[in-house]
């Protein structure tokens, strides 16, 4: 008999008679000491993750039928039932909540201070005991929180499903982009096998991106507590990553199936599936600091013509895009060249071609930090 079970969680309705449901698929032993959690579509307008999830379900159904699962695996195929309903002008607008304008992948719950307060006199000398204590305390704190609205309830429920997981993968995509991964700095190089297996061209590390995306809500607790209590061993017990599955339109069965296979192999190596995965492929590029990412902004309005594509290297001072303004008074002023401030790899460019001052046109991964600690390191 298989272990697969589906649980549904009803969110508090924001509209009369319109309560939405979040669905989680559980595989394996739900009381196992090791837990992996994967979700897709927290930004509901990012399609590739849903298709990867479709193939992951196939992989796990098969492994379950062959009795190969070890540990507890949770898949949330559609993590944002609010966002998937937000259609406007023939496009799905699943990044920001229509009611409060908050990005669905920002301002997740940070309960580090509350945990610290409750565990400060109870931590011991054994890392595994400290992990168990912190998880129990986190569960109690989350259980006592009453979210004020539907979007907060969604964020709360997603964290309730994953706060005690050893591995959390949050599947996203960028506009037009290379495969890339966001991770906590303390998780590197332990998580090298994830980036390498996914074929990530860029891995971006931050201790704190300043805006608490979902992966950090799961993982940052651990190194913040370790810093706060240096006399007690507290490991980084949750490897949480935001996986950017290339660009919005990069949706195909062969690619999604390969991505699902890569995630499956990663989890197999990490002890969630019996049997041996193939050898980890070499890492394509060493990780770089998230503080080294230049979010290249438009200085003027106009139409963007890119000079570089995702995957291209740029040097400091080199042009990445031109902004064309056919109304310029002088012909020589009709083009503004937008130049890189770093040496690095262009890993994402915007999909549409309209600029207004301040709009992000491209993202470039540089090796040296260019932003202050504590700055908002992510795009809106
Ligand atoms: Zn996203």
mmCIF file of C-alpha atoms and ligand atoms in Angstrom, residues 41-46 94-95 103 105-106 170-174 182 242-244 248, ligand 1:
data_model
loop_
_atom_site.group_PDB
_atom_site.id
_atom_site.type_symbol
_atom_site.label_atom_id
_atom_site.label_comp_id
_atom_site.label_asym_id
_atom_site.label_seq_id
_atom_site.Cartn_x
_atom_site.Cartn_y
_atom_site.Cartn_z
ATOM 1 C CA UNK A 41 3.965 29.011 -7.468
ATOM 2 C CA UNK A 42 4.254 31.201 -4.381
ATOM 3 C CA UNK A 43 4.582 33.822 -7.092
ATOM 4 C CA UNK A 44 1.548 32.502 -8.874
ATOM 5 C CA UNK A 45 2.459 34.012 -12.255
ATOM 6 C CA UNK A 46 5.627 31.898 -12.511
ATOM 7 C CA UNK A 94 0.289 36.563 -9.017
ATOM 8 C CA UNK A 95 3.277 38.383 -7.524
ATOM 9 C CA UNK A 103 4.842 40.688 -2.620
ATOM 10 C CA UNK A 105 7.437 36.196 -1.248
ATOM 11 C CA UNK A 106 8.314 39.001 1.152
ATOM 12 C CA UNK A 170 10.736 27.046 -3.133
ATOM 13 C CA UNK A 171 10.329 26.886 -6.920
ATOM 14 C CA UNK A 172 10.230 30.201 -8.759
ATOM 15 C CA UNK A 173 11.392 31.705 -12.040
ATOM 16 C CA UNK A 174 12.680 35.076 -13.207
ATOM 17 C CA UNK A 182 19.304 31.771 -3.708
ATOM 18 C CA UNK A 242 14.761 29.568 -3.690
ATOM 19 C CA UNK A 243 15.223 27.832 -7.023
ATOM 20 C CA UNK A 244 14.751 30.083 -10.057
ATOM 21 C CA UNK A 248 8.718 32.888 -17.350
HETATM 22 ZN ZN1 LIG B 1 9.261 34.294 -7.811
#
